Amino acid sequence: MLEAIAWIGSAFIIAAVGLSIAGAVGVLRFPDVYTRIHAASITDTGAASLMTLGMLLMAGLSPAAIKLCIVWLFIMLTSPAAAHALAGAAFGSGHRPILGDPRRPSEDET
Amino acid sequence: MLAAGVAGLLIAMGLMVVRLLRGPTAYDRVLAVNSFGTKTVLMIALMGFAVGRPDFLDVAIVYALINFISTIALMKVFRLRSLGEPLARLSMSRETPDA
Amino acid sequence: MTLALALTPYVYGLGFFMMAAGLLIALTSRHLIKRLIGLGVFQTSAGVFYILLSKVSGGTAAIRLEADSPAARSLASRLDAAYIATHGVDGVVYSNPLPHVLILTAIVVGAATLAVGLSIIVRIRETYGTVDFEELAALEAKALRDGREDEA
Amino acid sequence: MSPFAGVQFASPEVIQHAPALMIAAPLTAACVAALSPSARWAWFSSLGGALFALWMALCLAADVAQSGVVSYAVGGFAPPLGIELRVDDLGVFFSLLVSILGVATSLASASLLRLELPERDHALMQAGFMLALTGLLGLTATGDAFNAFVFLEVSSIGTYALVAMGASRDRRALTAAFQYLIMGTIGATFFVIGVGLLYSVTGTLNMTDMAEKLSASSSDRAAIAGLVLITVGLALKAAMFPLHAWLPGAYSAGPSVVVAFLAGTATKVSVYLLIRFLMDVAGGLEGAGEGLLNWLIAPMAGIAAVVASVQAVFQTETRRILAFSSIAQIGYVLLGVTSGSVAGLTAALFLLFAHAMIKTVIFLCLGAIGHRGAQLETLAGAGREAPWTITALAIAMLGLAGAPFTAGFLAKWRLLGALADGGRIWAVVAIAVSSLTALVYCARILETMVFRTRRSSASGVSEASPAALAAIWFLAASSVWYGLDASALYDLARQAAASAMGASS
Amino acid sequence: MTRLLAAPEAELVFAALLLTLLAGLVLALLAARSVLTCILLMSVFSLTMALWLMVMDAPDVAFTEASVGAGVSTMILLGAALSSTDVIPSVRPGRFWFPAVACLAAFIGMALALSDLPVFGDPGSPPSSYVGRLYLEHTPHDIGAPNVVTAVLASYRGFDTLGETSVILAAGVGVLLLLGGSLNSRDPVSEDVSLRISAGSPVLSVAARLLIPIICLYAFYVLAHGEFGAGGGFQAGVILAAALILHALVFGVRETMRALPVGVVRSCAALGVLGYASIGFIAILHGGRFLDYDALLSPVFEAGLPSSHLAGGHHHWGQRLGILGIETGVMLAVASTMTAIFYAFAGRVSRSDEAGAA
């Protein structure tokens, strides 16, 4: 029984890592700041939740589990707030998102 | 299994460093550092289990805290050109195009 | 064991590379703040060297575990008994704690040097108006020449 | 027989804790100074801390004279585990030097600071000064290699900011302090990497334990690399010839009370650490210590003696001349240290003590008369304005030049004798040439101050305050006293040299 | 569960991988042309270094490296960078080659010593088999704290930590001397209270107001937890300073200065070091050596206290009291010095802005 839970936990972790790598690739390939912020913060919080769930399964009832929940709570509180502030700052300083045709050359190439 | 997870996270962090170096605008760089920090927090938690000492999550909490604070500081520096000014006084929507 | 042998020159070599690179930035960069950052890298790489000495293969952090606690048992499971008997303490193999204590000091010393250095840079910026090393040298040479004429 | 044999300065309970209290007292004084509301209270606490440290140093001297080596396990744990404060004759010699100059500088600091810095900075300046004294005293007493690095940083981080505070008088203090910070930190970091290499070979940080393990160890290459790095690091801290670029700027632009203390102690304690590491710790490695001394330090010291003196002649700013003369004097001392004979080391230590006192007197005098201008000409005819201070300065300049009846003369004379006996003719020639050039710039300074007539545009020169005068005259008189009857100081130096060389041969 | 654990060799390989990432970051730093990019690289460098330290079984050092390196150093670097030009001019070749050759010589010199250095992870190397092992064996008997690093830091080598705390005080004194001039003057705070809660950035203000008390509480947890897990005086001090810096970042440094004036902060730094030294003096007055915590409690009093089960029944209350005492002193000194340094950098910049704006 313990082995099964551990395997499910590590499956969650692998899923979280996959999501994280997808987000990282997204941050590299997306055309402008806002889409990158979108890619990064969604996958960060998603990967954090999945990984915390996976590790909770592996840790079981122990002080580590409580610390894991605190870490998860902390990430949930700070990561979106930071992303919001970042987007607000970028918008405030004159960066405008690229609307309409995605095939238009992105900021990198201009 | 955990080692594979840790290696995957390492790749994601490497990609973030690439964005940090390439990032045309300053906000790409701040984003890269913020995302790198969050991934480091997850890495610490995962490594705690990989090396069999899960009670090192205190370090992960400090990481998340420091990551949040340095992101706000970086954002204030790039956007408002000052550290000491209260955020409230310099409303965020003031139009000052910069890097 | 051959893996550790192969890694040794690579790992120490990277440590010494970081020392040389930090020293190079601290001595040659024209921007004063970047010089301090180079100095910080140089000090941190001294810490890397100490920590490289402290690692014991299969060892865990120097926080003593109860001999029969689940963590100790799972750690012991990945090592053979003879290794634990010779190098372990009370059934658990630990890494060497002394360099950790020394590097805690070195990190704080590095931060203290950085703080004083940056406050000097802020004052230089306010009095000289520039933080470019070569402009500063030029300004000082000119001031020296003027100083000598008007006081003679 | 050491002059302190049989003398009792305090009750046995106090003497027992002398090494730790000698270091903790100035640290407490620094905290009280930082807490004190007014400059006056800060001065009292700094003076009290310095006097207490001197008292403890004297107790230590008596204790060491009696029992050879004093070992104090801090925290109650025996050496390999705990940190050991180990004081032998060599350590006591330098503790006395640092604490005497500490008291003298602290006595004169109130009036000198008032002349140069605004009132609100005095409390923090006294705190920084006391922290520097703590670091240097800690260096002379510690027997643990990494503890030496920590005290090296304690003494130097405070002084970077103190030197930068000279900007109120001369804006070049800031760039000089920045260069001093970069070079000083690189030196300290080289030192800590060297200690790390020695630690990787011996596994311990206690210096005596390290010496034993080094003699038994087979892996010499890491140990020699460690020693080379330590030598380079300490050479940077002691401003030895090729690595001395930071010193002239720092000494010419810093506040005079800070430069007076630094000129007398900072580089000297680095020489002490060089002697400690290359003679005691490296004793085990056959030939490594001596090899470094003879082939790396000796030639550099010779070049330093000649080149620095020549450069000093061409300077026009008073303090820059004295800074280059300090570099030359370090060259003399290192020539004596690398002479390889007890007599040579004794003469070197004697010269070091005499030169430290003389330099501190000179910088205190320059500060005390309120000498704002940097150029030497602005000092013209200062003798008439501040007779007492300038006569003390003249006595010290004579000592610096090595004129007869001063400690400087006696020290150089014995050093030349020891070097000649040791067959190092090139060193004798170097010192002779350097002393001649020293005569030139000392005569120039003396002539400008005493014999030249008053210039109308000279910046206001005024007599020193009574406290500053007391400190200045105490040091100037003792530099003459040790010129006439050098037995007390010479015995101390010989004991120190014997314990250093004794340990290695 | 055991199959999931990383094999010892995997740890060594992983450490080498992270070190490669660190070296890459240093290379990027070498080539960086803008100061802000350098600062970001330095922040990432500190985080990766802290990660590498975790793999190398040094949680305490990772704790400190993350909080001091990525946290406070980045803040003061940004403070200084704000007041200076951002572009880094390239070095003229003439002045580049001599130092470059010197660094290369140093690198080759050290590389020559490589062959004698102990093999990576070798348990029989001199450092790991001599004093390091003695600490691991003697700590339960002498001190009774599970965290050997805190035991060595606070008790065996407590004198080192006293020296280090005076290094922090020296830095605080130096920064206040150089930049503190304008902070002491009690200038009238112009902005009115209502601005603080205005529409500007509700999200961050709410997040900050929620987090700051939690962070302070967490700092005290790290202080008290120092003997059992990763943590201690330095880490707690820096986390407390981080909480104050967060408050200053969101609500303005003037606001934080009104809550904690510079005079109070400066005195706390001195009091922290004074507290540490006075524990040493108390040990002397009770007949022990300087900083000997066993002498803190009189034997009669200590006999009455319950023996700690953790340390096999030995009476260690003196050591526990001593370690907690000096850790509190260190925390006070570190937190107030880091806050004073942040005031000096952040407070000064807004001052010149005001001067510029006025």
mmCIF file of N, CA and C in Angstrom, chain D residues 86-177:
data_model
loop_
_atom_site.group_PDB
_atom_site.id
_atom_site.type_symbol
_atom_site.label_atom_id
_atom_site.label_comp_id
_atom_site.label_asym_id
_atom_site.label_seq_id
_atom_site.Cartn_x
_atom_site.Cartn_y
_atom_site.Cartn_z
ATOM 1 N N ARG D 86 46.695 31.775 22.112
ATOM 2 C CA ARG D 86 48.051 31.327 22.482
ATOM 3 C C ARG D 86 48.990 32.531 22.377
ATOM 4 N N VAL D 87 49.558 32.943 23.536
ATOM 5 C CA VAL D 87 50.416 34.136 23.553
ATOM 6 C C VAL D 87 51.806 33.721 24.000
ATOM 7 N N ASP D 88 52.800 33.918 23.117
ATOM 8 C CA ASP D 88 54.193 33.655 23.540
ATOM 9 C C ASP D 88 54.946 34.985 23.487
ATOM 10 N N ASP D 89 56.240 34.955 23.610
ATOM 11 C CA ASP D 89 57.004 36.220 23.664
ATOM 12 C C ASP D 89 56.733 37.071 22.426
ATOM 13 N N LEU D 90 56.679 36.420 21.254
ATOM 14 C CA LEU D 90 56.468 37.182 20.010
ATOM 15 C C LEU D 90 55.101 37.874 20.073
ATOM 16 N N GLY D 91 54.071 37.131 20.505
ATOM 17 C CA GLY D 91 52.722 37.699 20.558
ATOM 18 C C GLY D 91 52.648 38.851 21.542
ATOM 19 N N VAL D 92 53.278 38.693 22.689
ATOM 20 C CA VAL D 92 53.236 39.753 23.714
ATOM 21 C C VAL D 92 53.914 41.014 23.195
ATOM 22 N N PHE D 93 55.028 40.844 22.478
ATOM 23 C CA PHE D 93 55.751 42.007 21.928
ATOM 24 C C PHE D 93 54.800 42.860 21.088
ATOM 25 N N PHE D 94 53.994 42.174 20.245
ATOM 26 C CA PHE D 94 53.104 42.938 19.356
ATOM 27 C C PHE D 94 51.854 43.418 20.108
ATOM 28 N N SER D 95 51.391 42.623 21.104
ATOM 29 C CA SER D 95 50.233 43.113 21.876
ATOM 30 C C SER D 95 50.599 44.413 22.577
ATOM 31 N N LEU D 96 51.815 44.457 23.166
ATOM 32 C CA LEU D 96 52.242 45.696 23.852
ATOM 33 C C LEU D 96 52.286 46.849 22.854
ATOM 34 N N LEU D 97 52.884 46.598 21.677
ATOM 35 C CA LEU D 97 53.014 47.680 20.677
ATOM 36 C C LEU D 97 51.627 48.223 20.333
ATOM 37 N N VAL D 98 50.697 47.309 20.003
ATOM 38 C CA VAL D 98 49.359 47.749 19.553
ATOM 39 C C VAL D 98 48.637 48.473 20.683
ATOM 40 N N SER D 99 48.737 47.927 21.924
ATOM 41 C CA SER D 99 47.946 48.571 22.991
ATOM 42 C C SER D 99 48.549 49.920 23.380
ATOM 43 N N ILE D 100 49.903 50.034 23.374
ATOM 44 C CA ILE D 100 50.498 51.343 23.709
ATOM 45 C C ILE D 100 50.054 52.385 22.679
ATOM 46 N N LEU D 101 50.175 52.032 21.390
ATOM 47 C CA LEU D 101 49.783 53.003 20.352
ATOM 48 C C LEU D 101 48.279 53.249 20.415
ATOM 49 N N GLY D 102 47.510 52.226 20.818
ATOM 50 C CA GLY D 102 46.063 52.414 20.958
ATOM 51 C C GLY D 102 45.747 53.464 22.001
ATOM 52 N N VAL D 103 46.426 53.353 23.156
ATOM 53 C CA VAL D 103 46.156 54.335 24.220
ATOM 54 C C VAL D 103 46.564 55.728 23.762
ATOM 55 N N ALA D 104 47.769 55.843 23.174
ATOM 56 C CA ALA D 104 48.263 57.164 22.759
ATOM 57 C C ALA D 104 47.296 57.776 21.741
ATOM 58 N N THR D 105 46.889 56.998 20.734
ATOM 59 C CA THR D 105 46.003 57.557 19.691
ATOM 60 C C THR D 105 44.649 57.912 20.284
ATOM 61 N N SER D 106 44.166 57.038 21.189
ATOM 62 C CA SER D 106 42.851 57.329 21.772
ATOM 63 C C SER D 106 42.917 58.605 22.592
ATOM 64 N N LEU D 107 44.056 58.790 23.297
ATOM 65 C CA LEU D 107 44.199 60.018 24.117
ATOM 66 C C LEU D 107 44.097 61.248 23.218
ATOM 67 N N ALA D 108 44.751 61.194 22.062
ATOM 68 C CA ALA D 108 44.796 62.388 21.204
ATOM 69 C C ALA D 108 43.568 62.470 20.297
ATOM 70 N N SER D 109 42.728 61.438 20.292
ATOM 71 C CA SER D 109 41.694 61.367 19.233
ATOM 72 C C SER D 109 40.665 62.482 19.379
ATOM 73 N N ALA D 110 40.301 62.851 20.618
ATOM 74 C CA ALA D 110 39.206 63.830 20.781
ATOM 75 C C ALA D 110 39.546 65.116 20.025
ATOM 76 N N SER D 111 40.732 65.674 20.312
ATOM 77 C CA SER D 111 41.031 66.980 19.703
ATOM 78 C C SER D 111 41.267 66.831 18.210
ATOM 79 N N LEU D 112 41.919 65.750 17.782
ATOM 80 C CA LEU D 112 42.185 65.583 16.343
ATOM 81 C C LEU D 112 40.883 65.447 15.563
ATOM 82 N N LEU D 113 39.917 64.701 16.133
ATOM 83 C CA LEU D 113 38.635 64.537 15.412
ATOM 84 C C LEU D 113 37.914 65.880 15.338
ATOM 85 N N ARG D 114 38.011 66.645 16.466
ATOM 86 C CA ARG D 114 37.282 67.933 16.466
ATOM 87 C C ARG D 114 37.807 68.836 15.350
ATOM 88 N N LEU D 115 39.097 68.687 15.036
ATOM 89 C CA LEU D 115 39.673 69.575 14.009
ATOM 90 C C LEU D 115 39.207 69.179 12.610
ATOM 91 N N GLU D 116 38.803 67.923 12.426
ATOM 92 C CA GLU D 116 38.602 67.480 11.033
ATOM 93 C C GLU D 116 37.172 67.082 10.708
ATOM 94 N N LEU D 117 36.432 66.577 11.729
ATOM 95 C CA LEU D 117 35.117 65.998 11.381
ATOM 96 C C LEU D 117 34.022 66.696 12.175
ATOM 97 N N PRO D 118 32.796 66.739 11.623
ATOM 98 C CA PRO D 118 31.691 67.333 12.384
ATOM 99 C C PRO D 118 31.403 66.531 13.653
ATOM 100 N N GLU D 119 30.795 67.197 14.617
ATOM 101 C CA GLU D 119 30.589 66.637 15.956
ATOM 102 C C GLU D 119 29.804 65.328 15.905
ATOM 103 N N ARG D 120 28.815 65.229 14.986
ATOM 104 C CA ARG D 120 27.890 64.079 15.085
ATOM 105 C C ARG D 120 28.593 62.776 14.696
ATOM 106 N N ASP D 121 29.726 62.865 13.988
ATOM 107 C CA ASP D 121 30.379 61.613 13.574
ATOM 108 C C ASP D 121 31.338 61.072 14.633
ATOM 109 N N HIS D 122 31.662 61.867 15.634
ATOM 110 C CA HIS D 122 32.742 61.451 16.553
ATOM 111 C C HIS D 122 32.433 60.141 17.259
ATOM 112 N N ALA D 123 31.188 59.977 17.708
ATOM 113 C CA ALA D 123 30.866 58.757 18.476
ATOM 114 C C ALA D 123 31.133 57.522 17.606
ATOM 115 N N LEU D 124 30.646 57.544 16.377
ATOM 116 C CA LEU D 124 30.834 56.364 15.503
ATOM 117 C C LEU D 124 32.308 56.212 15.122
ATOM 118 N N MET D 125 33.018 57.335 14.981
ATOM 119 C CA MET D 125 34.455 57.215 14.668
ATOM 120 C C MET D 125 35.174 56.511 15.817
ATOM 121 N N GLN D 126 34.831 56.884 17.059
ATOM 122 C CA GLN D 126 35.471 56.217 18.205
ATOM 123 C C GLN D 126 35.106 54.737 18.186
ATOM 124 N N ALA D 127 33.848 54.415 17.874
ATOM 125 C CA ALA D 127 33.439 52.994 17.851
ATOM 126 C C ALA D 127 34.244 52.256 16.788
ATOM 127 N N GLY D 128 34.377 52.837 15.586
ATOM 128 C CA GLY D 128 35.148 52.181 14.522
ATOM 129 C C GLY D 128 36.604 52.012 14.929
ATOM 130 N N PHE D 129 37.137 53.040 15.582
ATOM 131 C CA PHE D 129 38.549 52.978 16.023
ATOM 132 C C PHE D 129 38.730 51.837 17.016
ATOM 133 N N MET D 130 37.777 51.706 17.964
ATOM 134 C CA MET D 130 37.892 50.642 18.972
ATOM 135 C C MET D 130 37.749 49.261 18.311
ATOM 136 N N LEU D 131 36.902 49.153 17.297
ATOM 137 C CA LEU D 131 36.761 47.853 16.623
ATOM 138 C C LEU D 131 38.070 47.498 15.926
ATOM 139 N N ALA D 132 38.722 48.503 15.330
ATOM 140 C CA ALA D 132 40.022 48.223 14.693
ATOM 141 C C ALA D 132 41.016 47.739 15.748
ATOM 142 N N LEU D 133 40.995 48.402 16.940
ATOM 143 C CA LEU D 133 41.917 47.980 18.012
ATOM 144 C C LEU D 133 41.590 46.546 18.436
ATOM 145 N N THR D 134 40.273 46.217 18.538
ATOM 146 C CA THR D 134 39.880 44.846 18.908
ATOM 147 C C THR D 134 40.466 43.845 17.922
ATOM 148 N N GLY D 135 40.289 44.129 16.628
ATOM 149 C CA GLY D 135 40.764 43.197 15.607
ATOM 150 C C GLY D 135 42.257 42.981 15.701
ATOM 151 N N LEU D 136 43.006 44.086 15.858
ATOM 152 C CA LEU D 136 44.475 43.945 15.848
ATOM 153 C C LEU D 136 44.949 43.206 17.099
ATOM 154 N N LEU D 137 44.331 43.536 18.262
ATOM 155 C CA LEU D 137 44.738 42.821 19.487
ATOM 156 C C LEU D 137 44.386 41.345 19.358
ATOM 157 N N GLY D 138 43.220 41.059 18.758
ATOM 158 C CA GLY D 138 42.827 39.657 18.561
ATOM 159 C C GLY D 138 43.831 38.923 17.703
ATOM 160 N N LEU D 139 44.349 39.617 16.676
ATOM 161 C CA LEU D 139 45.327 38.971 15.778
ATOM 162 C C LEU D 139 46.583 38.602 16.533
ATOM 163 N N THR D 140 46.996 39.515 17.468
ATOM 164 C CA THR D 140 48.273 39.221 18.150
ATOM 165 C C THR D 140 48.105 38.067 19.141
ATOM 166 N N ALA D 141 46.855 37.782 19.571
ATOM 167 C CA ALA D 141 46.705 36.795 20.659
ATOM 168 C C ALA D 141 46.204 35.450 20.154
ATOM 169 N N THR D 142 45.575 35.399 18.981
ATOM 170 C CA THR D 142 44.860 34.164 18.622
ATOM 171 C C THR D 142 45.832 33.058 18.216
ATOM 172 N N GLY D 143 45.453 31.819 18.498
ATOM 173 C CA GLY D 143 46.292 30.689 18.091
ATOM 174 C C GLY D 143 45.564 29.852 17.061
ATOM 175 N N ASP D 144 44.464 30.393 16.510
ATOM 176 C CA ASP D 144 43.640 29.616 15.576
ATOM 177 C C ASP D 144 43.672 30.313 14.226
ATOM 178 N N ALA D 145 43.949 29.525 13.153
ATOM 179 C CA ALA D 145 44.180 30.153 11.837
ATOM 180 C C ALA D 145 42.926 30.878 11.347
ATOM 181 N N PHE D 146 41.726 30.234 11.470
ATOM 182 C CA PHE D 146 40.544 30.908 10.913
ATOM 183 C C PHE D 146 40.148 32.080 11.794
ATOM 184 N N ASN D 147 40.386 31.949 13.104
ATOM 185 C CA ASN D 147 40.107 33.083 14.000
ATOM 186 C C ASN D 147 40.956 34.284 13.590
ATOM 187 N N ALA D 148 42.182 34.010 13.112
ATOM 188 C CA ALA D 148 43.030 35.116 12.646
ATOM 189 C C ALA D 148 42.359 35.810 11.460
ATOM 190 N N PHE D 149 41.742 35.027 10.541
ATOM 191 C CA PHE D 149 41.046 35.652 9.391
ATOM 192 C C PHE D 149 39.911 36.533 9.890
ATOM 193 N N VAL D 150 39.133 36.045 10.881
ATOM 194 C CA VAL D 150 37.979 36.824 11.361
ATOM 195 C C VAL D 150 38.471 38.140 11.962
ATOM 196 N N PHE D 151 39.536 38.073 12.771
ATOM 197 C CA PHE D 151 40.025 39.321 13.383
ATOM 198 C C PHE D 151 40.672 40.225 12.336
ATOM 199 N N LEU D 152 41.270 39.617 11.302
ATOM 200 C CA LEU D 152 41.820 40.436 10.205
ATOM 201 C C LEU D 152 40.686 41.252 9.583
ATOM 202 N N GLU D 153 39.508 40.602 9.417
ATOM 203 C CA GLU D 153 38.381 41.315 8.796
ATOM 204 C C GLU D 153 37.802 42.342 9.774
ATOM 205 N N VAL D 154 37.741 41.972 11.067
ATOM 206 C CA VAL D 154 37.192 42.928 12.049
ATOM 207 C C VAL D 154 38.019 44.205 11.995
ATOM 208 N N SER D 155 39.367 44.046 11.975
ATOM 209 C CA SER D 155 40.224 45.244 12.022
ATOM 210 C C SER D 155 40.125 45.996 10.707
ATOM 211 N N SER D 156 39.935 45.314 9.564
ATOM 212 C CA SER D 156 40.057 46.072 8.309
ATOM 213 C C SER D 156 38.716 46.646 7.857
ATOM 214 N N ILE D 157 37.578 45.974 8.117
ATOM 215 C CA ILE D 157 36.306 46.524 7.584
ATOM 216 C C ILE D 157 36.033 47.867 8.246
ATOM 217 N N GLY D 158 36.328 47.974 9.567
ATOM 218 C CA GLY D 158 36.120 49.258 10.235
ATOM 219 C C GLY D 158 36.979 50.338 9.606
ATOM 220 N N THR D 159 38.259 49.980 9.330
ATOM 221 C CA THR D 159 39.182 51.034 8.863
ATOM 222 C C THR D 159 38.854 51.495 7.443
ATOM 223 N N TYR D 160 38.218 50.642 6.608
ATOM 224 C CA TYR D 160 37.892 51.134 5.248
ATOM 225 C C TYR D 160 37.013 52.379 5.360
ATOM 226 N N ALA D 161 35.984 52.273 6.228
ATOM 227 C CA ALA D 161 35.051 53.410 6.346
ATOM 228 C C ALA D 161 35.749 54.580 7.026
ATOM 229 N N LEU D 162 36.584 54.269 8.038
ATOM 230 C CA LEU D 162 37.266 55.366 8.749
ATOM 231 C C LEU D 162 38.155 56.138 7.775
ATOM 232 N N VAL D 163 38.882 55.426 6.922
ATOM 233 C CA VAL D 163 39.763 56.129 5.957
ATOM 234 C C VAL D 163 38.896 56.970 5.014
ATOM 235 N N ALA D 164 37.738 56.408 4.605
ATOM 236 C CA ALA D 164 36.874 57.153 3.661
ATOM 237 C C ALA D 164 36.352 58.437 4.306
ATOM 238 N N MET D 165 36.272 58.459 5.645
ATOM 239 C CA MET D 165 35.750 59.665 6.316
ATOM 240 C C MET D 165 36.718 60.833 6.167
ATOM 241 N N GLY D 166 37.895 60.585 5.634
ATOM 242 C CA GLY D 166 38.813 61.707 5.397
ATOM 243 C C GLY D 166 38.297 62.617 4.297
ATOM 244 N N ALA D 167 37.181 62.236 3.668
ATOM 245 C CA ALA D 167 36.684 63.014 2.519
ATOM 246 C C ALA D 167 36.295 64.420 2.952
ATOM 247 N N SER D 168 36.035 64.606 4.271
ATOM 248 C CA SER D 168 35.646 65.977 4.690
ATOM 249 C C SER D 168 36.827 66.918 4.482
ATOM 250 N N ARG D 169 38.056 66.371 4.452
ATOM 251 C CA ARG D 169 39.234 67.250 4.294
ATOM 252 C C ARG D 169 39.767 67.143 2.859
ATOM 253 N N ASP D 170 39.793 65.880 2.325
ATOM 254 C CA ASP D 170 40.408 65.706 0.992
ATOM 255 C C ASP D 170 39.595 64.644 0.265
ATOM 256 N N ARG D 171 38.922 65.076 -0.841
ATOM 257 C CA ARG D 171 37.941 64.159 -1.465
ATOM 258 C C ARG D 171 38.612 62.903 -2.003
ATOM 259 N N ARG D 172 39.930 62.884 -2.167
ATOM 260 C CA ARG D 172 40.581 61.671 -2.702
ATOM 261 C C ARG D 172 40.514 60.527 -1.694
ATOM 262 N N ALA D 173 40.084 60.838 -0.452
ATOM 263 C CA ALA D 173 39.991 59.763 0.553
ATOM 264 C C ALA D 173 39.035 58.675 0.078
ATOM 265 N N LEU D 174 37.998 59.071 -0.677
ATOM 266 C CA LEU D 174 36.989 58.076 -1.093
ATOM 267 C C LEU D 174 37.586 57.068 -2.078
ATOM 268 N N THR D 175 38.250 57.570 -3.121
ATOM 269 C CA THR D 175 38.820 56.610 -4.081
ATOM 270 C C THR D 175 39.945 55.810 -3.423
ATOM 271 N N ALA D 176 40.689 56.478 -2.524
ATOM 272 C CA ALA D 176 41.772 55.734 -1.834
ATOM 273 C C ALA D 176 41.172 54.645 -0.957
ATOM 274 N N ALA D 177 40.066 54.977 -0.251
ATOM 275 C CA ALA D 177 39.447 53.968 0.625
ATOM 276 C C ALA D 177 38.889 52.817 -0.211
#
